[in-house]
Amino acid sequence: MRKEYPDDSLILHTDAYQVNMIETYWHDGIHNRKAVFELFFRKLPFGNGYGIFAGLERIIQYIQDFRFTDSDIEYLRDEFGYEEEFLAYLKGLKFTGKIRSMREGELVFGNETILQVDSTLAEAQLVETALLNIVNYQTLIATKASRIKQIIGSEQAMEFGTRRAQEMDAAIWGTRAAFIAGFSSTSNMRAGKLFGIPASGTHAHSMIQAYMDDYTAMKKYAESCVRRKNKAFIPLVDTYDTLRSGVPSAIKVAKEFEGRVKFDGIRLDSGDMAYLSKEARKMLDDAGFPDACIVASNDLDEYTIMNLKAQGAKINVWGIGTKLITAYDQPALGAVYKIVAIENEHGEMLDTIKISGNPEKVTTPGIKKLYRIINMINQRSEGDYIALDEENPNDEDHLKMFHPVHTYISKFVTNFEARDLHHDIFVDGQLVYELPDIFEIQKFALSNMDVLWDEYKRSLNPEEYPVDLSQKCWDNKIAVIQKVKEQVANLK
Ligand SMILES: Nc1ncnc2c1ncn2[C@@H]1O[C@H](COP(=O)(O)OP(=O)(O)OP(=O)(O)O)[C@@H](O)[C@H]1O
Ligand SMILES: O=P(O)(O)OC[C@H]1O[C@H](OP(=O)(O)OP(=O)(O)O)[C@H](O)[C@@H]1O
Ligand SMILES: O=C(O)c1cccnc1
C-alpha cells in the first residue's frame, strides 16, 4: 500500500528538477553562493497593451512558510533516496535572502523585472516554480479583468467565476486579482472572508424552479432579503419569460416590499440581452424604479460587452465568470525566472546570460533596477527604463531612451521623474513590507491607469509601450554576449 504523507507545507510545490539542482550545488559546495534571479514575461497576454501585476500576497505567505517539514523530508528520503546529510541540510533551510518586487496593482510590460530574488543559489533556485505559478496566474487574471473593466468603465463588474475556475485556489486568488484590477465584488464568500472583498450575489434559476413560478419565488426571496443586513433584492428574471413574467413579477414584489428591501435591480442571464435590457429598462422606469439596475450575466467578456454597449443595451452591472476566471482566450502567461548574476569562488558577482537563436529570448545580464519615467509636465509615462544597479537616472537631466532591439528608435526625455518600481519585500529573510489592504491595492491599480496614454489602453492593437535599456545596461549586454561567444569559439 502507498505510504501517505500529510499535506503540511508548500515547499515541495516545486519541480523535481529544482531539488535535483540543489543537491548538485550542495554536493559541490556552491549552494550558499549568492545568486540573483529575475522574474518577467516577454509578451503581454490577450494582445493587451499593459499588464497588471498580482500575486505578492501569496508570495509573501509562501516565503514565510518556506521550510521542509518532517513529512517532506520523509518523502524525499523514501522516494528519492537523497543522502541523510543533504536531507539534514534541507531540514534546516529557510529563506535568508532579499526579494524586491513591484507592488500589486502595478502596471507591468514585457521584458521587465516584476520581482528579483537575491539569495543563496539554493534558496533562489528552489522558489522558482512556486513564484512563477503564483505570478503567472494572478497577473494573467488581473490583466484580463482590467481589459474587461476598461470596456465597462465606471459601471460595476461582479466576479461570478468560482464554479468554472480551474479548481479552488484559482477561484480564490483569481477573484482577488480581478478585484485588484477594478471589479466591485466577488460571488465567493470565502474570498470575502479571507481578503475583505465585498461578497454579493443574486440567486439562481433553481430557486424560481423550486417554487414553480416567478412571483412566489421572488416574494419568498424578498422576505429573506428583509432578514439580511444589506436588504439587497435582485431577482433573476429570465427563467420562464423575461418580459411577460420575470420583470413584471420583480416589479410587483418590489412594490409590495417597498421600504423593506432595497430593490437594487434585476438580473438577465439569457436571450437577446440588448433587446431585453432595453425593454426591461422601460418597464422599470415606468413602474417608478429608475434607479434599479440591470445586471447581465452569461458568458460575458470584453468583446460581448463592447458589442452589447454598441447596441445600446441598458445594462449597468456586469456579472462575469468563466471567460475571466479561466482567462478563456489565453489560458497562460509565459513569465520566466532567469539567473542574471552569480558569485564566483572569489566572492565576486559575475553577470550571466542565456543566449538563444531567438533574439527575444536572450536575457539581459546583471543586477538591474526598473524605473518608470514620468514626464513631470503631463504626469504621463514616457516608458520604462531598465538600468544597472549602480545607475540612478534621477541624476541625469536629460535621459536618452532607445528601443532595445531597433536602437535607432530613440528619444531624449527632460523634466522627468524616474520612479523605482521595485520595493524591498524581504531583507535577510525577514518580511519588511506591509501589504496594503485590498481596497488600497485596487485604488493604486486604478490610479496607475492615469499615467498611461490612451494609445496603450485600447483593447485592439494598442501601441507598444517602450521598455528600454540604459546605455550602460545595453553595453553590458553586448559585452557579455561577446564574452560568451569568445568562450564558445575557444572550445576545441
Ligand atoms: N444582443 C446580444 N448581442 C451579442 N451577444 C449577445 C446578445 N445577447 C446575448 N448575447 C450573448 O450571446 C451568448 C448566447 O446567449 P444565449 O442566451 O443564447 O445563451 P445560452 O447559453 O444559449 O442560454 P442559456 O444560458 O439559457 O443556456 C451569450 O454569450 C450572451 O452573453
Ligand atoms: O457565464 P459566466 O460568465 O460563467 O457567469 C456565471 C454564470 O453562472 C451561472 O450560470 P449557471 O448555468 O451555472 O447557473 P444558473 O444559470 O442556473 O444560475 C450564472 O447564471 C451565469 O450565467
Ligand atoms: O450571484 C449571482 O447571480 C451568481 C453567482 C455566481 C454565478 N452566477 C451568478
Coordinates of C-alpha atoms and ligand atoms in Angstrom, one line a residue:
M1 CA 0.0 0.0 0.0
R2 CA 1.2 3.5 -0.8
K3 CA 2.6 5.4 2.2
E4 CA 0.6 8.6 2.8
Y5 CA 2.1 11.9 3.8
P6 CA 0.3 14.9 5.3
D7 CA -0.1 18.0 3.1
D8 CA 1.6 20.2 5.6
S9 CA 3.8 22.5 3.6
L10 CA 4.2 24.1 0.2
I11 CA 7.9 23.8 -0.2
L12 CA 7.6 20.7 -2.4
H13 CA 5.2 22.7 -4.6
T14 CA 8.2 22.8 -7.0
D15 CA 9.5 20.8 -9.9
A16 CA 11.7 17.8 -9.1
Y17 CA 14.5 19.3 -11.1
Q18 CA 14.9 22.1 -8.6
V19 CA 15.7 19.7 -5.8
N20 CA 18.0 17.8 -8.1
M21 CA 19.8 21.0 -8.9
I22 CA 20.1 22.0 -5.3
E23 CA 21.6 18.6 -4.4
T24 CA 24.1 19.2 -7.2
Y25 CA 25.0 22.6 -5.8
W26 CA 25.1 21.3 -2.2
H27 CA 27.4 18.4 -3.1
D28 CA 29.7 20.7 -5.0
G29 CA 29.7 23.2 -2.1
I30 CA 28.3 26.1 -4.1
H31 CA 24.8 26.1 -2.7
N32 CA 25.5 29.1 -0.5
R33 CA 27.0 31.3 -3.2
K34 CA 25.0 34.4 -3.8
A35 CA 22.8 34.4 -6.9
V36 CA 20.3 36.8 -8.3
F37 CA 17.2 35.7 -10.4
E38 CA 14.7 37.9 -12.1
L39 CA 11.1 37.1 -12.9
F40 CA 9.5 38.6 -16.1
F41 CA 7.3 37.7 -19.0
R42 CA 8.2 38.5 -22.6
K43 CA 4.8 39.1 -24.2
L44 CA 1.7 40.7 -22.8
P45 CA -1.4 38.5 -22.8
F46 CA -4.6 38.9 -24.9
G47 CA -2.8 41.3 -27.2
N48 CA -3.2 43.9 -24.4
G49 CA -1.0 47.0 -24.2
Y50 CA -0.2 46.6 -20.5
G51 CA -0.4 44.1 -17.7
I52 CA -1.4 44.4 -14.0
F53 CA 0.8 42.6 -11.5
A54 CA -0.9 40.5 -8.9
G55 CA 0.4 37.7 -6.7
L56 CA 2.5 39.3 -4.0
E57 CA 0.3 38.5 -1.0
R58 CA 0.5 34.8 -1.8
I59 CA 4.3 35.0 -2.4
I60 CA 4.7 36.6 1.0
Q61 CA 2.7 33.7 2.6
Y62 CA 4.7 31.2 0.7
I63 CA 8.1 32.6 1.6
Q64 CA 7.2 33.0 5.2
D65 CA 6.2 29.3 5.3
F66 CA 9.3 28.2 3.4
R67 CA 10.6 25.2 5.3
F68 CA 10.8 21.4 4.9
T69 CA 8.5 19.6 7.3
D70 CA 9.3 16.1 8.7
S71 CA 6.9 14.6 6.2
D72 CA 8.6 16.5 3.3
I73 CA 12.0 15.1 4.4
E74 CA 10.5 11.6 4.8
Y75 CA 9.0 11.7 1.3
L76 CA 12.4 12.8 -0.2
R77 CA 14.2 10.0 1.7
D78 CA 11.6 7.3 0.9
E79 CA 11.1 8.1 -2.8
F80 CA 14.4 9.6 -3.9
G81 CA 17.0 8.2 -1.5
Y82 CA 18.8 11.5 -1.0
E83 CA 21.7 11.3 1.4
E84 CA 21.0 11.9 5.1
E85 CA 23.4 14.8 5.2
F86 CA 21.7 16.5 2.3
L87 CA 18.3 15.9 3.9
A88 CA 19.6 17.4 7.2
Y89 CA 20.7 20.5 5.2
L90 CA 17.2 20.8 3.7
K91 CA 15.6 20.4 7.1
G92 CA 17.5 23.5 8.3
L93 CA 16.8 25.5 5.2
K94 CA 14.9 28.7 5.4
F95 CA 14.7 31.8 3.1
T96 CA 17.6 34.1 4.2
G97 CA 17.8 36.4 1.2
K98 CA 16.3 39.5 -0.3
I99 CA 13.2 39.9 -2.5
R100 CA 12.4 43.1 -4.3
S101 CA 9.1 43.3 -6.2
M102 CA 6.7 45.5 -7.9
R103 CA 3.7 46.3 -5.7
E104 CA 0.4 44.5 -6.6
G105 CA -1.7 46.6 -9.0
E106 CA 1.5 47.9 -10.7
L107 CA 1.5 48.3 -14.5
V108 CA 3.8 45.7 -16.0
F109 CA 5.1 45.2 -19.5
G110 CA 7.1 42.6 -21.4
N111 CA 10.8 42.1 -20.6
E112 CA 10.9 44.0 -17.4
T113 CA 11.5 42.5 -14.0
I114 CA 8.5 42.0 -11.8
L115 CA 10.4 40.5 -9.0
Q116 CA 14.0 40.0 -8.1
V117 CA 15.3 37.3 -5.7
D118 CA 18.8 37.9 -4.3
S119 CA 19.7 35.0 -2.1
T120 CA 21.8 31.9 -1.9
L121 CA 21.9 29.9 -5.1
A122 CA 19.9 27.0 -3.5
E123 CA 17.2 29.2 -2.0
A124 CA 16.8 31.4 -5.0
Q125 CA 16.5 28.3 -7.3
L126 CA 14.1 26.4 -5.1
V127 CA 11.4 29.1 -5.1
E128 CA 11.3 29.4 -8.9
T129 CA 8.4 27.1 -9.6
A130 CA 6.0 28.4 -7.0
L131 CA 6.8 32.1 -7.7
L132 CA 6.1 31.5 -11.4
N133 CA 2.9 29.5 -10.7
I134 CA 1.6 32.3 -8.5
V135 CA 2.6 35.3 -10.7
N136 CA 1.6 33.7 -14.0
Y137 CA -1.9 33.0 -12.9
Q138 CA -2.7 36.0 -10.8
T139 CA -1.2 38.5 -13.2
L140 CA -3.0 36.9 -16.1
I141 CA -6.4 37.2 -14.4
A142 CA -5.7 40.8 -13.2
T143 CA -4.8 41.8 -16.7
K144 CA -7.9 40.1 -18.2
A145 CA -10.0 41.8 -15.5
S146 CA -8.5 45.1 -16.3
R147 CA -9.3 44.7 -20.0
I148 CA -12.9 44.0 -19.2
K149 CA -13.0 46.9 -16.8
Q150 CA -11.6 49.2 -19.4
I151 CA -14.7 48.4 -21.6
I152 CA -17.1 48.6 -18.7
G153 CA -15.9 52.0 -17.5
S154 CA -17.4 53.2 -14.3
E155 CA -20.2 50.6 -14.2
Q156 CA -19.9 47.7 -11.8
A157 CA -18.3 44.4 -12.6
M158 CA -19.2 41.4 -10.4
E159 CA -17.0 38.4 -10.4
F160 CA -19.0 35.2 -10.8
G161 CA -16.5 32.6 -11.9
T162 CA -15.9 30.2 -8.9
R163 CA -17.9 27.3 -10.4
R164 CA -15.9 27.4 -13.6
A165 CA -12.5 28.2 -12.3
Q166 CA -9.6 25.7 -12.6
E167 CA -10.2 24.4 -9.0
M168 CA -10.4 26.1 -5.7
D169 CA -7.1 28.0 -5.5
A170 CA -7.7 29.6 -8.9
A171 CA -11.2 30.7 -7.8
I172 CA -9.9 32.4 -4.7
W173 CA -6.8 34.0 -6.0
G174 CA -8.4 34.8 -9.4
T175 CA -11.2 36.7 -7.8
R176 CA -8.8 38.6 -5.7
A177 CA -6.8 39.5 -8.8
A178 CA -10.0 40.7 -10.5
F179 CA -10.8 42.9 -7.6
I180 CA -7.3 44.4 -7.7
A181 CA -7.9 45.3 -11.4
G182 CA -11.2 47.1 -10.6
F183 CA -14.0 44.6 -10.1
S184 CA -16.5 45.6 -7.5
S185 CA -17.4 42.3 -5.8
T186 CA -16.9 38.6 -5.7
S187 CA -19.6 35.9 -5.5
N188 CA -17.2 33.8 -3.5
M189 CA -17.8 34.1 0.2
R190 CA -14.5 32.5 1.2
A191 CA -12.7 35.2 -0.8
G192 CA -14.8 37.8 1.0
K193 CA -13.9 36.3 4.4
L194 CA -10.2 35.9 3.6
F195 CA -9.5 39.2 1.8
G196 CA -12.3 41.5 2.7
I197 CA -13.6 41.8 -0.9
P198 CA -17.3 42.6 -0.8
A199 CA -19.1 39.3 -1.4
S200 CA -22.5 39.6 -3.0
G201 CA -24.9 38.0 -5.5
T202 CA -28.4 37.4 -6.7
H203 CA -30.0 33.9 -6.9
A204 CA -30.1 31.0 -9.4
H205 CA -32.9 29.8 -11.7
S206 CA -33.2 26.8 -9.4
M207 CA -34.9 29.0 -6.8
I208 CA -37.6 30.1 -9.3
Q209 CA -38.0 26.5 -10.4
A210 CA -38.2 25.2 -6.9
Y211 CA -41.3 27.4 -6.3
M212 CA -42.5 26.7 -9.9
D213 CA -43.4 30.4 -10.6
D214 CA -41.6 33.7 -10.7
Y215 CA -43.9 35.7 -8.4
T216 CA -44.0 33.2 -5.5
A217 CA -40.2 32.6 -5.6
M218 CA -39.4 36.3 -5.7
K219 CA -41.8 37.0 -2.8
K220 CA -40.2 34.4 -0.7
Y221 CA -36.8 35.7 -1.7
A222 CA -37.8 39.3 -0.8
E223 CA -38.8 38.0 2.7
S224 CA -35.3 36.6 3.1
C225 CA -33.8 39.9 1.9
V226 CA -35.7 41.7 4.7
R227 CA -33.9 39.5 7.2
R228 CA -30.4 40.3 5.8
K229 CA -28.2 43.2 6.7
N230 CA -28.0 44.9 3.3
K231 CA -31.6 44.1 2.2
A232 CA -30.4 43.9 -1.4
F233 CA -33.1 42.4 -3.7
I234 CA -32.0 41.5 -7.2
P235 CA -34.3 38.8 -8.7
L236 CA -33.4 36.8 -11.8
V237 CA -36.0 37.4 -14.4
D238 CA -35.3 35.0 -17.3
T239 CA -36.4 31.6 -16.0
Y240 CA -39.7 31.4 -17.9
D241 CA -40.5 34.5 -19.9
T242 CA -38.4 37.6 -19.2
L243 CA -40.8 40.3 -20.3
R244 CA -44.1 38.7 -19.6
S245 CA -43.4 37.0 -16.3
G246 CA -39.9 37.7 -14.9
V247 CA -39.8 41.5 -15.0
P248 CA -43.5 42.1 -14.1
S249 CA -43.2 39.7 -11.1
A250 CA -40.0 41.5 -9.9
I251 CA -41.8 44.9 -10.1
K252 CA -44.8 43.6 -8.3
V253 CA -42.7 42.1 -5.4
A254 CA -40.5 45.2 -5.3
K255 CA -43.7 47.4 -4.8
E256 CA -45.1 45.1 -2.2
F257 CA -41.8 45.2 -0.3
E258 CA -41.1 48.9 -0.8
G259 CA -39.2 50.3 2.2
R260 CA -38.4 46.8 3.5
V261 CA -36.0 45.6 0.8
K262 CA -33.5 47.6 -1.3
F263 CA -34.6 46.9 -4.9
D264 CA -31.2 47.1 -6.5
G265 CA -32.3 45.7 -9.8
I266 CA -32.9 42.6 -11.8
R267 CA -30.6 40.0 -13.4
L268 CA -30.8 38.9 -17.1
D269 CA -29.0 35.6 -17.9
S270 CA -30.1 34.6 -21.4
G271 CA -31.8 35.7 -24.6
D272 CA -31.1 38.8 -26.6
M273 CA -29.7 41.0 -23.8
A274 CA -29.6 44.2 -25.8
Y275 CA -33.3 43.9 -26.6
L276 CA -34.4 42.5 -23.3
S277 CA -32.4 45.1 -21.3
K278 CA -34.0 48.0 -23.2
E279 CA -37.5 46.6 -22.7
A280 CA -36.9 45.9 -19.1
R281 CA -35.5 49.3 -18.6
K282 CA -38.7 50.9 -19.9
M283 CA -40.7 48.7 -17.6
L284 CA -38.7 49.5 -14.5
D285 CA -38.7 53.2 -15.3
D286 CA -42.5 53.2 -15.9
A287 CA -43.0 51.4 -12.6
G288 CA -41.1 54.1 -10.8
F289 CA -37.8 52.3 -10.3
P290 CA -35.4 54.4 -12.4
D291 CA -32.5 53.5 -10.0
A292 CA -33.0 49.8 -10.3
C293 CA -30.0 48.3 -12.2
I294 CA -30.0 45.7 -14.9
V295 CA -27.4 43.1 -14.2
A296 CA -26.4 40.9 -17.1
S297 CA -24.5 37.6 -17.0
N298 CA -23.9 34.6 -19.3
D299 CA -20.5 34.1 -21.0
L300 CA -19.6 37.7 -21.0
D301 CA -16.2 39.1 -21.8
E302 CA -14.8 42.4 -23.1
Y303 CA -15.9 41.6 -26.7
T304 CA -19.5 40.8 -25.9
I305 CA -19.8 43.7 -23.5
M306 CA -18.4 46.1 -26.1
N307 CA -20.9 44.7 -28.6
L308 CA -23.8 45.0 -26.2
K309 CA -22.8 48.6 -25.4
A310 CA -22.7 49.3 -29.2
Q311 CA -26.2 48.0 -29.4
G312 CA -27.3 50.5 -26.7
A313 CA -28.0 47.7 -24.2
K314 CA -29.4 49.2 -20.9
I315 CA -27.2 47.1 -18.8
N316 CA -25.3 48.8 -15.9
V317 CA -23.9 45.9 -13.8
W318 CA -22.0 43.1 -15.4
G319 CA -21.6 39.6 -13.9
I320 CA -18.6 37.9 -15.3
G321 CA -17.4 34.4 -14.7
T322 CA -16.0 31.7 -17.0
K323 CA -14.2 33.9 -19.5
L324 CA -12.5 35.9 -16.8
I325 CA -11.5 33.3 -14.3
T326 CA -10.2 30.8 -16.8
A327 CA -8.6 33.5 -19.0
Y328 CA -10.5 31.8 -21.7
D329 CA -8.8 33.3 -24.8
Q330 CA -5.3 32.9 -23.4
P331 CA -5.0 30.4 -20.6
A332 CA -1.4 31.0 -19.6
L333 CA 1.1 33.9 -19.2
G334 CA 4.6 32.9 -20.1
A335 CA 6.5 34.5 -17.2
V336 CA 10.0 33.1 -16.7
Y337 CA 12.6 33.2 -14.0
K338 CA 16.2 33.7 -15.1
I339 CA 19.5 33.9 -13.3
V340 CA 21.3 37.2 -14.0
A341 CA 24.3 37.1 -11.7
I342 CA 26.2 34.6 -9.6
E343 CA 29.0 34.8 -7.1
N344 CA 32.3 33.1 -8.2
E345 CA 34.8 31.3 -6.0
H346 CA 36.5 34.6 -5.1
G347 CA 33.3 36.2 -3.8
E348 CA 32.8 38.4 -6.9
M349 CA 29.4 38.7 -8.6
L350 CA 29.5 37.8 -12.3
D351 CA 26.8 38.6 -14.8
T352 CA 25.2 35.6 -16.5
I353 CA 23.3 35.4 -19.8
K354 CA 21.2 32.9 -21.7
I355 CA 21.9 33.1 -25.4
S356 CA 19.3 32.0 -27.8
G357 CA 18.9 31.8 -31.6
N358 CA 15.8 33.8 -31.0
P359 CA 16.9 37.3 -30.1
E360 CA 13.9 37.9 -28.0
K361 CA 14.9 35.1 -25.7
V362 CA 18.4 36.4 -25.0
T363 CA 18.3 37.5 -21.3
T364 CA 19.6 40.8 -20.1
P365 CA 22.5 40.1 -17.8
G366 CA 23.3 41.8 -14.5
I367 CA 21.5 43.1 -11.5
K368 CA 19.2 45.8 -12.6
K369 CA 16.7 48.3 -11.5
L370 CA 13.5 49.3 -13.2
Y371 CA 12.2 52.8 -13.4
R372 CA 9.0 54.4 -14.8
I373 CA 9.9 57.6 -16.5
I374 CA 7.2 60.1 -15.6
N375 CA 7.0 63.3 -17.6
M376 CA 6.5 66.0 -15.0
I377 CA 4.6 68.3 -17.3
N378 CA 1.8 65.9 -18.1
Q379 CA 2.3 63.3 -15.4
R380 CA 2.2 60.6 -18.1
S381 CA 4.7 57.8 -18.5
E382 CA 7.4 58.1 -21.3
G383 CA 8.2 54.4 -20.9
D384 CA 10.1 52.1 -18.5
Y385 CA 13.8 52.2 -18.2
I386 CA 16.0 49.3 -17.1
A387 CA 19.3 50.4 -15.7
L388 CA 22.2 48.7 -14.0
D389 CA 22.0 48.5 -10.2
E390 CA 24.6 51.3 -9.7
E391 CA 22.9 53.8 -12.0
N392 CA 20.3 56.4 -11.0
P393 CA 18.5 58.0 -13.9
N394 CA 17.3 60.8 -11.5
D395 CA 20.9 62.1 -11.5
E396 CA 20.6 62.9 -15.3
D397 CA 18.8 66.0 -16.5
H398 CA 18.1 64.5 -19.9
L399 CA 17.7 60.8 -20.5
K400 CA 18.3 59.0 -23.7
M401 CA 15.7 56.3 -24.2
F402 CA 16.1 53.9 -27.1
H403 CA 14.5 50.8 -28.4
P404 CA 16.5 47.8 -27.1
V405 CA 16.4 46.0 -30.4
H406 CA 15.8 48.7 -33.0
T407 CA 18.3 51.1 -31.3
Y408 CA 17.9 53.9 -33.9
I409 CA 14.4 54.5 -32.4
S410 CA 15.3 56.9 -29.7
K411 CA 14.2 60.0 -27.8
F412 CA 15.6 62.4 -25.2
V413 CA 13.5 63.0 -22.1
T414 CA 13.8 66.0 -19.9
N415 CA 11.8 67.2 -16.9
F416 CA 11.1 63.7 -15.7
E417 CA 11.0 61.7 -12.5
A418 CA 12.3 58.2 -12.6
R419 CA 10.2 56.1 -10.3
D420 CA 11.8 53.0 -8.9
L421 CA 9.1 50.3 -9.4
H422 CA 10.7 47.7 -7.0
H423 CA 10.2 47.7 -3.3
D424 CA 12.0 45.7 -0.6
I425 CA 9.7 42.9 0.5
F426 CA 12.1 40.6 2.3
V427 CA 15.6 41.6 3.6
D428 CA 17.8 39.0 5.2
G429 CA 14.9 36.6 5.1
Q430 CA 12.7 39.0 7.1
L431 CA 9.5 40.5 5.8
V432 CA 10.0 44.3 5.7
Y433 CA 7.0 45.2 3.6
E434 CA 3.5 45.9 4.9
L435 CA 0.9 44.7 2.4
P436 CA -1.8 47.3 1.8
D437 CA -5.4 46.3 2.3
I438 CA -7.2 45.1 -0.8
F439 CA -9.0 48.4 -1.3
E440 CA -5.8 50.4 -1.3
I441 CA -4.3 47.9 -3.8
Q442 CA -7.3 48.4 -6.1
K443 CA -7.0 52.2 -5.7
F444 CA -3.3 52.0 -6.6
A445 CA -4.1 49.8 -9.7
L446 CA -6.8 52.2 -10.9
S447 CA -4.6 55.3 -10.3
N448 CA -1.8 53.7 -12.3
M449 CA -4.0 53.7 -15.4
D450 CA -3.8 57.5 -15.3
V451 CA -0.1 57.6 -16.2
L452 CA -0.8 55.6 -19.4
W453 CA -1.6 57.3 -22.7
D454 CA -4.9 56.0 -24.2
E455 CA -2.9 54.5 -27.1
Y456 CA -1.6 51.8 -24.7
K457 CA -5.0 51.2 -23.1
R458 CA -7.2 50.3 -26.1
S459 CA -8.1 46.6 -26.3
L460 CA -7.4 46.2 -30.0
N461 CA -3.9 46.8 -31.5
P462 CA -2.5 49.0 -28.8
E463 CA 0.7 50.9 -29.3
E464 CA 3.8 49.1 -28.0
Y465 CA 4.9 50.7 -24.7
P466 CA 8.6 51.5 -24.5
V467 CA 10.7 49.2 -22.2
D468 CA 14.2 50.4 -22.8
L469 CA 17.6 49.6 -21.5
S470 CA 20.0 52.3 -20.3
Q471 CA 23.1 52.7 -22.4
K472 CA 25.2 51.0 -19.7
C473 CA 22.8 48.1 -19.4
W474 CA 22.8 47.7 -23.2
D475 CA 26.6 47.9 -23.5
N476 CA 26.9 45.4 -20.7
K477 CA 24.6 43.0 -22.5
I478 CA 26.6 43.3 -25.7
A479 CA 29.9 42.8 -23.8
V480 CA 28.6 39.7 -22.0
I481 CA 27.3 38.3 -25.3
Q482 CA 30.7 38.9 -26.8
K483 CA 32.4 37.2 -23.9
V484 CA 30.2 34.1 -24.2
K485 CA 30.8 34.0 -28.0
E486 CA 34.6 34.1 -27.5
Q487 CA 34.3 31.4 -24.9
V488 CA 32.4 29.1 -27.3
A489 CA 34.8 29.9 -30.1
N490 CA 37.7 28.8 -28.0
L491 CA 36.2 25.4 -27.3
K492 CA 38.1 22.7 -29.0
Ligands
LIG1 N1 -27.7 41.3 -28.1 C1 -26.6 40.5 -28.0 N2 -25.5 40.7 -28.7 C2 -24.4 39.9 -28.7 N3 -24.3 38.9 -27.9 C3 -25.4 38.6 -27.1 C4 -26.6 39.4 -27.1 N4 -27.4 38.8 -26.2 C5 -26.8 37.8 -25.6 N5 -25.6 37.6 -26.1 C6 -24.6 36.6 -25.8 O1 -24.8 35.5 -26.6 C7 -24.5 34.3 -26.0 C8 -25.6 33.3 -26.0 O2 -26.7 33.8 -25.4 P1 -28.0 32.8 -25.1 O3 -29.0 33.5 -24.3 O4 -28.4 32.1 -26.3 O5 -27.3 31.9 -24.1 P2 -27.4 30.3 -23.9 O6 -26.1 29.9 -23.3 O7 -27.9 29.7 -25.1 O8 -28.6 30.4 -22.9 P3 -28.6 29.5 -21.5 O9 -27.6 30.1 -20.6 O10 -30.0 29.8 -21.1 O11 -28.4 28.2 -21.9 C9 -24.0 34.7 -24.6 O12 -22.6 34.7 -24.5 C10 -24.6 36.1 -24.4 O13 -23.8 36.8 -23.5
LIG2 O1 -21.5 32.7 -17.7 P1 -20.4 33.1 -16.7 O2 -19.7 34.3 -17.2 O3 -19.6 32.0 -16.3 O4 -21.2 33.7 -15.4 C1 -21.6 32.8 -14.4 C2 -22.8 32.0 -14.8 O5 -23.1 31.1 -13.8 C3 -24.5 30.9 -13.6 O6 -25.0 30.1 -14.6 P2 -25.2 28.5 -14.3 O7 -25.7 28.0 -15.6 O8 -24.1 27.9 -13.6 O9 -26.4 28.5 -13.3 P3 -27.8 29.3 -13.3 O10 -27.9 30.0 -14.6 O11 -28.8 28.2 -13.2 O12 -27.8 30.2 -12.2 C4 -25.0 32.3 -13.9 O13 -26.3 32.3 -14.2 C5 -24.1 32.8 -15.0 O14 -24.7 32.6 -16.3
LIG3 O1 -24.9 35.9 -7.7 C1 -25.1 35.6 -8.9 O2 -26.0 36.0 -9.6 C2 -24.2 34.5 -9.5 C3 -23.2 34.0 -8.8 C4 -22.4 33.0 -9.3 C5 -22.6 32.6 -10.6 N1 -23.6 33.1 -11.3 C6 -24.4 34.1 -10.7

